[in-house]
mmCIF file of N, CA and C in Angstrom:
data_model
loop_
_atom_site.group_PDB
_atom_site.id
_atom_site.type_symbol
_atom_site.label_atom_id
_atom_site.label_comp_id
_atom_site.label_asym_id
_atom_site.label_seq_id
_atom_site.Cartn_x
_atom_site.Cartn_y
_atom_site.Cartn_z
ATOM 1 N N LEU A 1 -71.346 46.232 54.573
ATOM 2 C CA LEU A 1 -70.161 45.745 53.885
ATOM 3 C C LEU A 1 -69.173 45.236 54.923
ATOM 4 N N VAL A 2 -68.699 44.034 54.763
ATOM 5 C CA VAL A 2 -67.700 43.457 55.662
ATOM 6 C C VAL A 2 -66.537 42.960 54.819
ATOM 7 N N GLN A 3 -65.331 43.340 55.238
ATOM 8 C CA GLN A 3 -64.109 42.882 54.567
ATOM 9 C C GLN A 3 -63.177 42.323 55.624
ATOM 10 N N THR A 4 -62.456 41.270 55.287
ATOM 11 C CA THR A 4 -61.510 40.689 56.217
ATOM 12 C C THR A 4 -60.290 40.182 55.463
ATOM 13 N N SER A 5 -59.178 40.101 56.160
ATOM 14 C CA SER A 5 -57.975 39.535 55.554
ATOM 15 C C SER A 5 -57.132 38.868 56.638
ATOM 16 N N TYR A 6 -56.385 37.868 56.213
ATOM 17 C CA TYR A 6 -55.434 37.184 57.082
ATOM 18 C C TYR A 6 -54.166 36.999 56.276
ATOM 19 N N THR A 7 -53.028 37.243 56.906
ATOM 20 C CA THR A 7 -51.751 37.075 56.229
ATOM 21 C C THR A 7 -50.808 36.283 57.120
ATOM 22 N N TYR A 8 -50.192 35.252 56.547
ATOM 23 C CA TYR A 8 -49.117 34.526 57.215
ATOM 24 C C TYR A 8 -47.838 34.858 56.475
ATOM 25 N N THR A 9 -46.813 35.260 57.225
ATOM 26 C CA THR A 9 -45.530 35.615 56.625
ATOM 27 C C THR A 9 -44.434 34.769 57.245
ATOM 28 N N ASN A 10 -43.779 33.970 56.432
ATOM 29 C CA ASN A 10 -42.603 33.229 56.876
ATOM 30 C C ASN A 10 -41.408 34.112 56.567
ATOM 31 N N SER A 11 -40.907 34.789 57.580
ATOM 32 C CA SER A 11 -39.881 35.808 57.341
ATOM 33 C C SER A 11 -38.481 35.353 57.738
ATOM 34 N N ASP A 12 -38.216 34.064 57.632
ATOM 35 C CA ASP A 12 -36.876 33.571 57.955
ATOM 36 C C ASP A 12 -35.876 34.057 56.923
ATOM 37 N N GLU A 13 -34.738 34.553 57.426
ATOM 38 C CA GLU A 13 -33.641 34.974 56.550
ATOM 39 C C GLU A 13 -32.905 33.725 56.060
ATOM 40 N N PRO A 14 -32.088 33.849 54.993
ATOM 41 C CA PRO A 14 -31.336 32.676 54.509
ATOM 42 C C PRO A 14 -30.467 32.033 55.585
ATOM 43 N N SER A 15 -30.023 32.813 56.563
ATOM 44 C CA SER A 15 -29.185 32.263 57.629
ATOM 45 C C SER A 15 -30.008 31.494 58.669
ATOM 46 N N GLY A 16 -31.357 31.492 58.515
ATOM 47 C CA GLY A 16 -32.217 30.790 59.453
ATOM 48 C C GLY A 16 -32.745 31.676 60.566
ATOM 49 N N VAL A 17 -32.317 32.930 60.596
ATOM 50 C CA VAL A 17 -32.778 33.863 61.618
ATOM 51 C C VAL A 17 -34.061 34.522 61.144
ATOM 52 N N ARG A 18 -34.993 34.693 62.052
ATOM 53 C CA ARG A 18 -36.271 35.337 61.711
ATOM 54 C C ARG A 18 -36.060 36.833 61.469
ATOM 55 N N ALA A 19 -36.680 37.367 60.442
ATOM 56 C CA ALA A 19 -36.552 38.787 60.114
ATOM 57 C C ALA A 19 -37.167 39.637 61.226
ATOM 58 N N LEU A 20 -36.550 40.779 61.472
ATOM 59 C CA LEU A 20 -37.013 41.679 62.519
ATOM 60 C C LEU A 20 -38.200 42.505 62.039
ATOM 61 N N ARG A 21 -39.037 42.919 62.981
ATOM 62 C CA ARG A 21 -40.164 43.839 62.756
ATOM 63 C C ARG A 21 -41.334 43.246 61.977
ATOM 64 N N ILE A 22 -41.303 41.968 61.639
ATOM 65 C CA ILE A 22 -42.370 41.382 60.818
ATOM 66 C C ILE A 22 -43.092 40.308 61.620
ATOM 67 N N PRO A 23 -44.366 40.516 61.965
ATOM 68 C CA PRO A 23 -45.105 39.469 62.671
ATOM 69 C C PRO A 23 -45.456 38.323 61.726
ATOM 70 N N ASP A 24 -45.545 37.132 62.280
ATOM 71 C CA ASP A 24 -45.897 35.965 61.462
ATOM 72 C C ASP A 24 -47.353 36.001 60.994
ATOM 73 N N HIS A 25 -48.241 36.470 61.863
ATOM 74 C CA HIS A 25 -49.674 36.450 61.566
ATOM 75 C C HIS A 25 -50.260 37.849 61.699
ATOM 76 N N SER A 26 -51.142 38.207 60.764
ATOM 77 C CA SER A 26 -51.892 39.456 60.906
ATOM 78 C C SER A 26 -53.306 39.243 60.375
ATOM 79 N N PHE A 27 -54.246 39.908 61.049
ATOM 80 C CA PHE A 27 -55.663 39.752 60.730
ATOM 81 C C PHE A 27 -56.303 41.129 60.765
ATOM 82 N N THR A 28 -57.148 41.422 59.779
ATOM 83 C CA THR A 28 -57.907 42.666 59.777
ATOM 84 C C THR A 28 -59.371 42.365 59.500
ATOM 85 N N LEU A 29 -60.214 43.215 60.048
ATOM 86 C CA LEU A 29 -61.649 43.121 59.821
ATOM 87 C C LEU A 29 -62.182 44.540 59.721
ATOM 88 N N ARG A 30 -62.959 44.797 58.698
ATOM 89 C CA ARG A 30 -63.579 46.115 58.514
ATOM 90 C C ARG A 30 -65.053 45.901 58.236
ATOM 91 N N ALA A 31 -65.872 46.678 58.945
ATOM 92 C CA ALA A 31 -67.316 46.607 58.738
ATOM 93 C C ALA A 31 -67.853 48.024 58.609
ATOM 94 N N ASN A 32 -68.607 48.278 57.546
ATOM 95 C CA ASN A 32 -69.260 49.575 57.310
ATOM 96 C C ASN A 32 -70.762 49.335 57.232
ATOM 97 N N GLN A 33 -71.521 50.206 57.864
ATOM 98 C CA GLN A 33 -72.966 50.057 57.838
ATOM 99 C C GLN A 33 -73.609 51.438 57.837
ATOM 100 N N THR A 34 -74.582 51.611 56.962
ATOM 101 C CA THR A 34 -75.406 52.819 56.974
ATOM 102 C C THR A 34 -76.641 52.509 57.809
ATOM 103 N N LEU A 35 -76.816 53.282 58.876
ATOM 104 C CA LEU A 35 -77.981 53.133 59.732
ATOM 105 C C LEU A 35 -78.905 54.299 59.438
ATOM 106 N N TRP A 36 -80.121 54.027 59.188
ATOM 107 C CA TRP A 36 -81.078 55.033 58.755
ATOM 108 C C TRP A 36 -80.560 55.694 57.485
ATOM 109 N N GLN A 37 -80.953 56.911 57.191
ATOM 110 C CA GLN A 37 -80.519 57.560 55.952
ATOM 111 C C GLN A 37 -79.226 58.326 56.116
ATOM 112 N N ARG A 38 -78.993 58.886 57.270
ATOM 113 C CA ARG A 38 -77.901 59.852 57.423
ATOM 114 C C ARG A 38 -76.764 59.405 58.324
ATOM 115 N N LEU A 39 -76.870 58.270 58.944
ATOM 116 C CA LEU A 39 -75.880 57.830 59.921
ATOM 117 C C LEU A 39 -75.071 56.664 59.369
ATOM 118 N N ASP A 40 -73.747 56.828 59.326
ATOM 119 C CA ASP A 40 -72.824 55.780 58.878
ATOM 120 C C ASP A 40 -71.891 55.412 60.032
ATOM 121 N N VAL A 41 -71.632 54.110 60.189
ATOM 122 C CA VAL A 41 -70.726 53.627 61.220
ATOM 123 C C VAL A 41 -69.720 52.692 60.562
ATOM 124 N N ALA A 42 -68.450 52.845 60.917
ATOM 125 C CA ALA A 42 -67.399 51.974 60.390
ATOM 126 C C ALA A 42 -66.537 51.489 61.551
ATOM 127 N N THR A 43 -66.145 50.231 61.499
ATOM 128 C CA THR A 43 -65.284 49.644 62.520
ATOM 129 C C THR A 43 -64.118 48.951 61.834
ATOM 130 N N ASP A 44 -62.914 49.177 62.358
ATOM 131 C CA ASP A 44 -61.708 48.516 61.870
ATOM 132 C C ASP A 44 -61.062 47.781 63.034
ATOM 133 N N ILE A 45 -60.664 46.529 62.812
ATOM 134 C CA ILE A 45 -59.973 45.744 63.834
ATOM 135 C C ILE A 45 -58.676 45.217 63.222
ATOM 136 N N LEU A 46 -57.587 45.347 63.971
ATOM 137 C CA LEU A 46 -56.278 44.838 63.548
ATOM 138 C C LEU A 46 -55.709 43.992 64.676
ATOM 139 N N ALA A 47 -55.218 42.811 64.346
ATOM 140 C CA ALA A 47 -54.562 41.944 65.325
ATOM 141 C C ALA A 47 -53.357 41.302 64.651
ATOM 142 N N THR A 48 -52.216 41.327 65.326
ATOM 143 C CA THR A 48 -51.027 40.655 64.801
ATOM 144 C C THR A 48 -50.372 39.846 65.914
ATOM 145 N N SER A 49 -49.552 38.895 65.511
ATOM 146 C CA SER A 49 -48.786 38.118 66.482
ATOM 147 C C SER A 49 -47.593 38.946 66.955
ATOM 148 N N SER A 50 -46.863 38.420 67.917
ATOM 149 C CA SER A 50 -45.707 39.139 68.454
ATOM 150 C C SER A 50 -44.628 39.287 67.372
ATOM 151 N N TYR A 51 -43.742 40.253 67.592
ATOM 152 C CA TYR A 51 -42.663 40.508 66.645
ATOM 153 C C TYR A 51 -41.415 40.934 67.401
ATOM 154 N N THR A 52 -40.261 40.769 66.768
ATOM 155 C CA THR A 52 -38.980 41.125 67.362
ATOM 156 C C THR A 52 -38.521 42.460 66.795
ATOM 157 N N TYR A 53 -38.043 43.328 67.685
ATOM 158 C CA TYR A 53 -37.592 44.649 67.252
ATOM 159 C C TYR A 53 -36.284 44.980 67.972
ATOM 160 N N PRO A 54 -35.241 45.435 67.237
ATOM 161 C CA PRO A 54 -33.971 45.769 67.886
ATOM 162 C C PRO A 54 -34.017 47.180 68.477
ATOM 163 N N LEU A 55 -33.589 47.300 69.715
ATOM 164 C CA LEU A 55 -33.450 48.606 70.354
ATOM 165 C C LEU A 55 -31.985 48.818 70.706
ATOM 166 N N PHE A 56 -31.517 50.035 70.542
ATOM 167 C CA PHE A 56 -30.117 50.333 70.808
ATOM 168 C C PHE A 56 -29.917 50.615 72.289
ATOM 169 N N THR A 57 -28.870 50.029 72.833
ATOM 170 C CA THR A 57 -28.475 50.268 74.213
ATOM 171 C C THR A 57 -27.104 50.923 74.195
ATOM 172 N N GLY A 58 -26.544 51.202 75.336
ATOM 173 C CA GLY A 58 -25.227 51.850 75.396
ATOM 174 C C GLY A 58 -24.127 51.021 74.765
ATOM 175 N N SER A 59 -24.307 49.709 74.716
ATOM 176 C CA SER A 59 -23.247 48.845 74.185
ATOM 177 C C SER A 59 -23.632 48.180 72.862
ATOM 178 N N GLY A 60 -24.566 48.735 72.138
ATOM 179 C CA GLY A 60 -24.994 48.150 70.867
ATOM 180 C C GLY A 60 -26.489 47.982 70.838
ATOM 181 N N SER A 61 -26.954 47.001 70.066
ATOM 182 C CA SER A 61 -28.406 46.793 69.999
ATOM 183 C C SER A 61 -28.767 45.457 70.633
ATOM 184 N N ARG A 62 -29.995 45.385 71.066
ATOM 185 C CA ARG A 62 -30.520 44.175 71.687
ATOM 186 C C ARG A 62 -31.918 43.944 71.135
ATOM 187 N N ASP A 63 -32.239 42.691 70.837
ATOM 188 C CA ASP A 63 -33.554 42.363 70.295
ATOM 189 C C ASP A 63 -34.565 42.179 71.430
ATOM 190 N N PHE A 64 -35.731 42.791 71.266
ATOM 191 C CA PHE A 64 -36.829 42.670 72.217
ATOM 192 C C PHE A 64 -38.025 42.089 71.479
ATOM 193 N N VAL A 65 -38.801 41.284 72.174
ATOM 194 C CA VAL A 65 -40.025 40.722 71.598
ATOM 195 C C VAL A 65 -41.207 41.499 72.160
ATOM 196 N N PHE A 66 -42.038 42.037 71.261
ATOM 197 C CA PHE A 66 -43.218 42.807 71.643
ATOM 198 C C PHE A 66 -44.475 42.038 71.258
ATOM 199 N N LYS A 67 -45.483 42.120 72.137
ATOM 200 C CA LYS A 67 -46.777 41.538 71.797
ATOM 201 C C LYS A 67 -47.349 42.298 70.612
ATOM 202 N N GLY A 68 -47.934 41.591 69.695
ATOM 203 C CA GLY A 68 -48.563 42.246 68.558
ATOM 204 C C GLY A 68 -49.787 43.027 69.009
ATOM 205 N N PRO A 69 -50.134 44.079 68.282
ATOM 206 C CA PRO A 69 -51.277 44.890 68.699
ATOM 207 C C PRO A 69 -52.607 44.197 68.455
ATOM 208 N N LEU A 70 -53.549 44.508 69.305
ATOM 209 C CA LEU A 70 -54.956 44.199 69.081
ATOM 210 C C LEU A 70 -55.653 45.535 69.224
ATOM 211 N N ARG A 71 -56.139 46.043 68.126
ATOM 212 C CA ARG A 71 -56.636 47.415 68.100
ATOM 213 C C ARG A 71 -57.966 47.469 67.370
ATOM 214 N N ALA A 72 -58.900 48.244 67.920
ATOM 215 C CA ALA A 72 -60.193 48.454 67.277
ATOM 216 C C ALA A 72 -60.449 49.955 67.178
ATOM 217 N N ASP A 73 -60.873 50.403 66.005
ATOM 218 C CA ASP A 73 -61.184 51.812 65.757
ATOM 219 C C ASP A 73 -62.642 51.904 65.302
ATOM 220 N N VAL A 74 -63.303 52.990 65.679
ATOM 221 C CA VAL A 74 -64.703 53.205 65.286
ATOM 222 C C VAL A 74 -64.846 54.615 64.742
ATOM 223 N N ALA A 75 -65.560 54.752 63.633
ATOM 224 C CA ALA A 75 -65.853 56.070 63.049
ATOM 225 C C ALA A 75 -67.361 56.190 62.849
ATOM 226 N N VAL A 76 -67.884 57.381 63.156
ATOM 227 C CA VAL A 76 -69.311 57.639 63.001
ATOM 228 C C VAL A 76 -69.471 58.953 62.235
ATOM 229 N N HIS A 77 -70.342 58.960 61.211
ATOM 230 C CA HIS A 77 -70.652 60.155 60.417
ATOM 231 C C HIS A 77 -72.161 60.381 60.422
ATOM 232 N N TYR A 78 -72.557 61.623 60.619
ATOM 233 C CA TYR A 78 -73.974 61.973 60.545
ATOM 234 C C TYR A 78 -74.116 63.159 59.602
ATOM 235 N N THR A 79 -74.948 63.029 58.578
ATOM 236 C CA THR A 79 -75.111 64.044 57.542
ATOM 237 C C THR A 79 -76.398 64.829 57.767
ATOM 238 N N ILE A 80 -76.272 66.165 57.715
ATOM 239 C CA ILE A 80 -77.428 67.046 57.899
ATOM 240 C C ILE A 80 -77.558 67.940 56.670
ATOM 241 N N PRO A 81 -78.628 67.789 55.874
ATOM 242 C CA PRO A 81 -78.827 68.699 54.748
ATOM 243 C C PRO A 81 -79.265 70.072 55.281
ATOM 244 N N LEU A 82 -78.553 71.136 54.858
ATOM 245 C CA LEU A 82 -78.875 72.479 55.326
ATOM 246 C C LEU A 82 -79.671 73.276 54.295
ATOM 247 N N ARG A 83 -79.227 73.222 53.066
ATOM 248 C CA ARG A 83 -79.922 73.864 51.949
ATOM 249 C C ARG A 83 -79.800 72.951 50.739
ATOM 250 N N GLU A 84 -80.273 73.454 49.610
ATOM 251 C CA GLU A 84 -80.247 72.616 48.407
ATOM 252 C C GLU A 84 -78.839 72.139 48.069
ATOM 253 N N ARG A 85 -77.853 73.014 48.187
ATOM 254 C CA ARG A 85 -76.477 72.651 47.822
ATOM 255 C C ARG A 85 -75.509 72.782 48.991
ATOM 256 N N LEU A 86 -76.000 72.656 50.195
ATOM 257 C CA LEU A 86 -75.144 72.767 51.378
ATOM 258 C C LEU A 86 -75.520 71.670 52.374
ATOM 259 N N THR A 87 -74.498 70.912 52.778
ATOM 260 C CA THR A 87 -74.688 69.813 53.715
ATOM 261 C C THR A 87 -73.615 69.890 54.786
ATOM 262 N N ALA A 88 -73.980 69.624 56.012
ATOM 263 C CA ALA A 88 -73.013 69.518 57.107
ATOM 264 C C ALA A 88 -72.847 68.040 57.444
ATOM 265 N N ARG A 89 -71.610 67.636 57.648
ATOM 266 C CA ARG A 89 -71.343 66.252 58.019
ATOM 267 C C ARG A 89 -70.578 66.254 59.341
ATOM 268 N N LEU A 90 -71.219 65.767 60.391
ATOM 269 C CA LEU A 90 -70.593 65.643 61.700
ATOM 270 C C LEU A 90 -69.869 64.300 61.743
ATOM 271 N N TYR A 91 -68.678 64.291 62.308
ATOM 272 C CA TYR A 91 -67.940 63.032 62.354
ATOM 273 C C TYR A 91 -67.144 62.931 63.644
ATOM 274 N N THR A 92 -66.893 61.706 64.036
ATOM 275 C CA THR A 92 -65.968 61.408 65.120
ATOM 276 C C THR A 92 -65.296 60.084 64.815
ATOM 277 N N ARG A 93 -64.066 59.967 65.244
ATOM 278 C CA ARG A 93 -63.303 58.730 65.081
ATOM 279 C C ARG A 93 -62.589 58.467 66.389
ATOM 280 N N ILE A 94 -62.760 57.266 66.911
ATOM 281 C CA ILE A 94 -62.085 56.859 68.133
ATOM 282 C C ILE A 94 -61.092 55.770 67.769
ATOM 283 N N GLU A 95 -59.833 56.043 68.015
ATOM 284 C CA GLU A 95 -58.754 55.085 67.722
ATOM 285 C C GLU A 95 -58.470 54.269 68.982
ATOM 286 N N ASN A 96 -58.165 52.995 68.810
ATOM 287 C CA ASN A 96 -57.813 52.101 69.910
ATOM 288 C C ASN A 96 -58.885 52.154 71.003
ATOM 289 N N ILE A 97 -60.114 51.943 70.600
ATOM 290 C CA ILE A 97 -61.257 52.077 71.511
ATOM 291 C C ILE A 97 -61.167 51.134 72.713
ATOM 292 N N THR A 98 -60.420 50.049 72.607
ATOM 293 C CA THR A 98 -60.250 49.120 73.732
ATOM 294 C C THR A 98 -59.254 49.650 74.758
ATOM 295 N N ASN A 99 -58.548 50.736 74.439
ATOM 296 C CA ASN A 99 -57.589 51.391 75.338
ATOM 297 C C ASN A 99 -56.449 50.461 75.753
ATOM 298 N N ARG A 100 -56.070 49.542 74.889
ATOM 299 C CA ARG A 100 -54.993 48.592 75.189
ATOM 300 C C ARG A 100 -53.635 49.224 74.961
ATOM 301 N N ARG A 101 -52.684 48.868 75.800
ATOM 302 C CA ARG A 101 -51.304 49.327 75.609
ATOM 303 C C ARG A 101 -50.724 48.578 74.410
ATOM 304 N N ARG A 102 -50.050 49.320 73.546
ATOM 305 C CA ARG A 102 -49.407 48.702 72.386
ATOM 306 C C ARG A 102 -48.138 49.475 72.060
ATOM 307 N N TYR A 103 -47.307 48.898 71.224
ATOM 308 C CA TYR A 103 -46.019 49.502 70.879
ATOM 309 C C TYR A 103 -45.881 49.586 69.365
ATOM 310 N N GLU A 104 -45.241 50.649 68.909
ATOM 311 C CA GLU A 104 -44.894 50.817 67.500
ATOM 312 C C GLU A 104 -43.397 51.071 67.435
ATOM 313 N N ASP A 105 -42.687 50.226 66.728
ATOM 314 C CA ASP A 105 -41.225 50.325 66.611
ATOM 315 C C ASP A 105 -40.554 50.385 67.977
ATOM 316 N N GLY A 106 -41.095 49.656 68.940
ATOM 317 C CA GLY A 106 -40.483 49.573 70.248
ATOM 318 C C GLY A 106 -40.876 50.667 71.230
ATOM 319 N N PHE A 107 -41.670 51.631 70.808
ATOM 320 C CA PHE A 107 -42.049 52.740 71.674
ATOM 321 C C PHE A 107 -43.547 52.682 71.963
ATOM 322 N N PRO A 108 -43.953 53.106 73.170
ATOM 323 C CA PRO A 108 -45.385 53.083 73.494
ATOM 324 C C PRO A 108 -46.187 53.958 72.538
ATOM 325 N N ALA A 109 -47.274 53.431 72.035
ATOM 326 C CA ALA A 109 -48.187 54.181 71.153
ATOM 327 C C ALA A 109 -49.328 54.717 72.019
ATOM 328 N N PRO A 110 -50.024 55.733 71.543
ATOM 329 C CA PRO A 110 -51.139 56.269 72.339
ATOM 330 C C PRO A 110 -52.195 55.210 72.613
ATOM 331 N N ARG A 111 -52.778 55.311 73.777
ATOM 332 C CA ARG A 111 -53.934 54.467 74.068
ATOM 333 C C ARG A 111 -55.128 55.070 73.343
ATOM 334 N N ALA A 112 -56.319 54.952 73.859
ATOM 335 C CA ALA A 112 -57.507 55.469 73.164
ATOM 336 C C ALA A 112 -57.409 56.985 72.992
ATOM 337 N N TRP A 113 -57.781 57.446 71.805
ATOM 338 C CA TRP A 113 -57.858 58.880 71.537
ATOM 339 C C TRP A 113 -58.909 59.097 70.464
ATOM 340 N N ALA A 114 -59.394 60.321 70.366
ATOM 341 C CA ALA A 114 -60.497 60.591 69.446
ATOM 342 C C ALA A 114 -60.305 61.934 68.760
ATOM 343 N N VAL A 115 -60.986 62.077 67.639
ATOM 344 C CA VAL A 115 -61.035 63.331 66.906
ATOM 345 C C VAL A 115 -62.489 63.501 66.459
ATOM 346 N N ALA A 116 -62.946 64.750 66.435
ATOM 347 C CA ALA A 116 -64.320 65.032 66.005
ATOM 348 C C ALA A 116 -64.326 66.345 65.250
ATOM 349 N N GLY A 117 -65.328 66.546 64.409
ATOM 350 C CA GLY A 117 -65.397 67.786 63.666
ATOM 351 C C GLY A 117 -66.653 67.880 62.803
ATOM 352 N N VAL A 118 -66.682 68.954 62.040
ATOM 353 C CA VAL A 118 -67.777 69.219 61.112
ATOM 354 C C VAL A 118 -67.183 69.508 59.760
ATOM 355 N N LYS A 119 -67.736 68.910 58.729
ATOM 356 C CA LYS A 119 -67.314 69.158 57.356
ATOM 357 C C LYS A 119 -68.503 69.759 56.615
ATOM 358 N N LEU A 120 -68.276 70.879 55.949
ATOM 359 C CA LEU A 120 -69.320 71.476 55.122
ATOM 360 C C LEU A 120 -69.098 71.067 53.680
ATOM 361 N N ILE A 121 -70.132 70.577 53.039
ATOM 362 C CA ILE A 121 -70.067 70.120 51.658
ATOM 363 C C ILE A 121 -70.979 71.016 50.833
ATOM 364 N N PHE A 122 -70.379 71.701 49.850
ATOM 365 C CA PHE A 122 -71.187 72.595 49.006
ATOM 366 C C PHE A 122 -70.780 72.465 47.558
#
């Protein structure tokens, strides 16, 4: 399964000033695939254009332009049947797998990080 979207936003205010915090372009791509019987892999990609964000300084606020994020996430699930009504599902998710520096609301966001675990289904 592959899904994609693209959005163009003309965020000019009535005064002709561009709205803050809203990128003009954004693109997403999601791909899910079942490999073999028990292994599922999902990938999410997000890319946006640069955006303007106001940060407060000692004498008021100042607008800063930040590069839009380019981020890829990967999730993997592996299912193990244990008994008739008991299944273990191993999973891991890696966020920002490209380890690129990015900002959210003007502050540095985490680079690559991951979570893993086991889910019991009964």
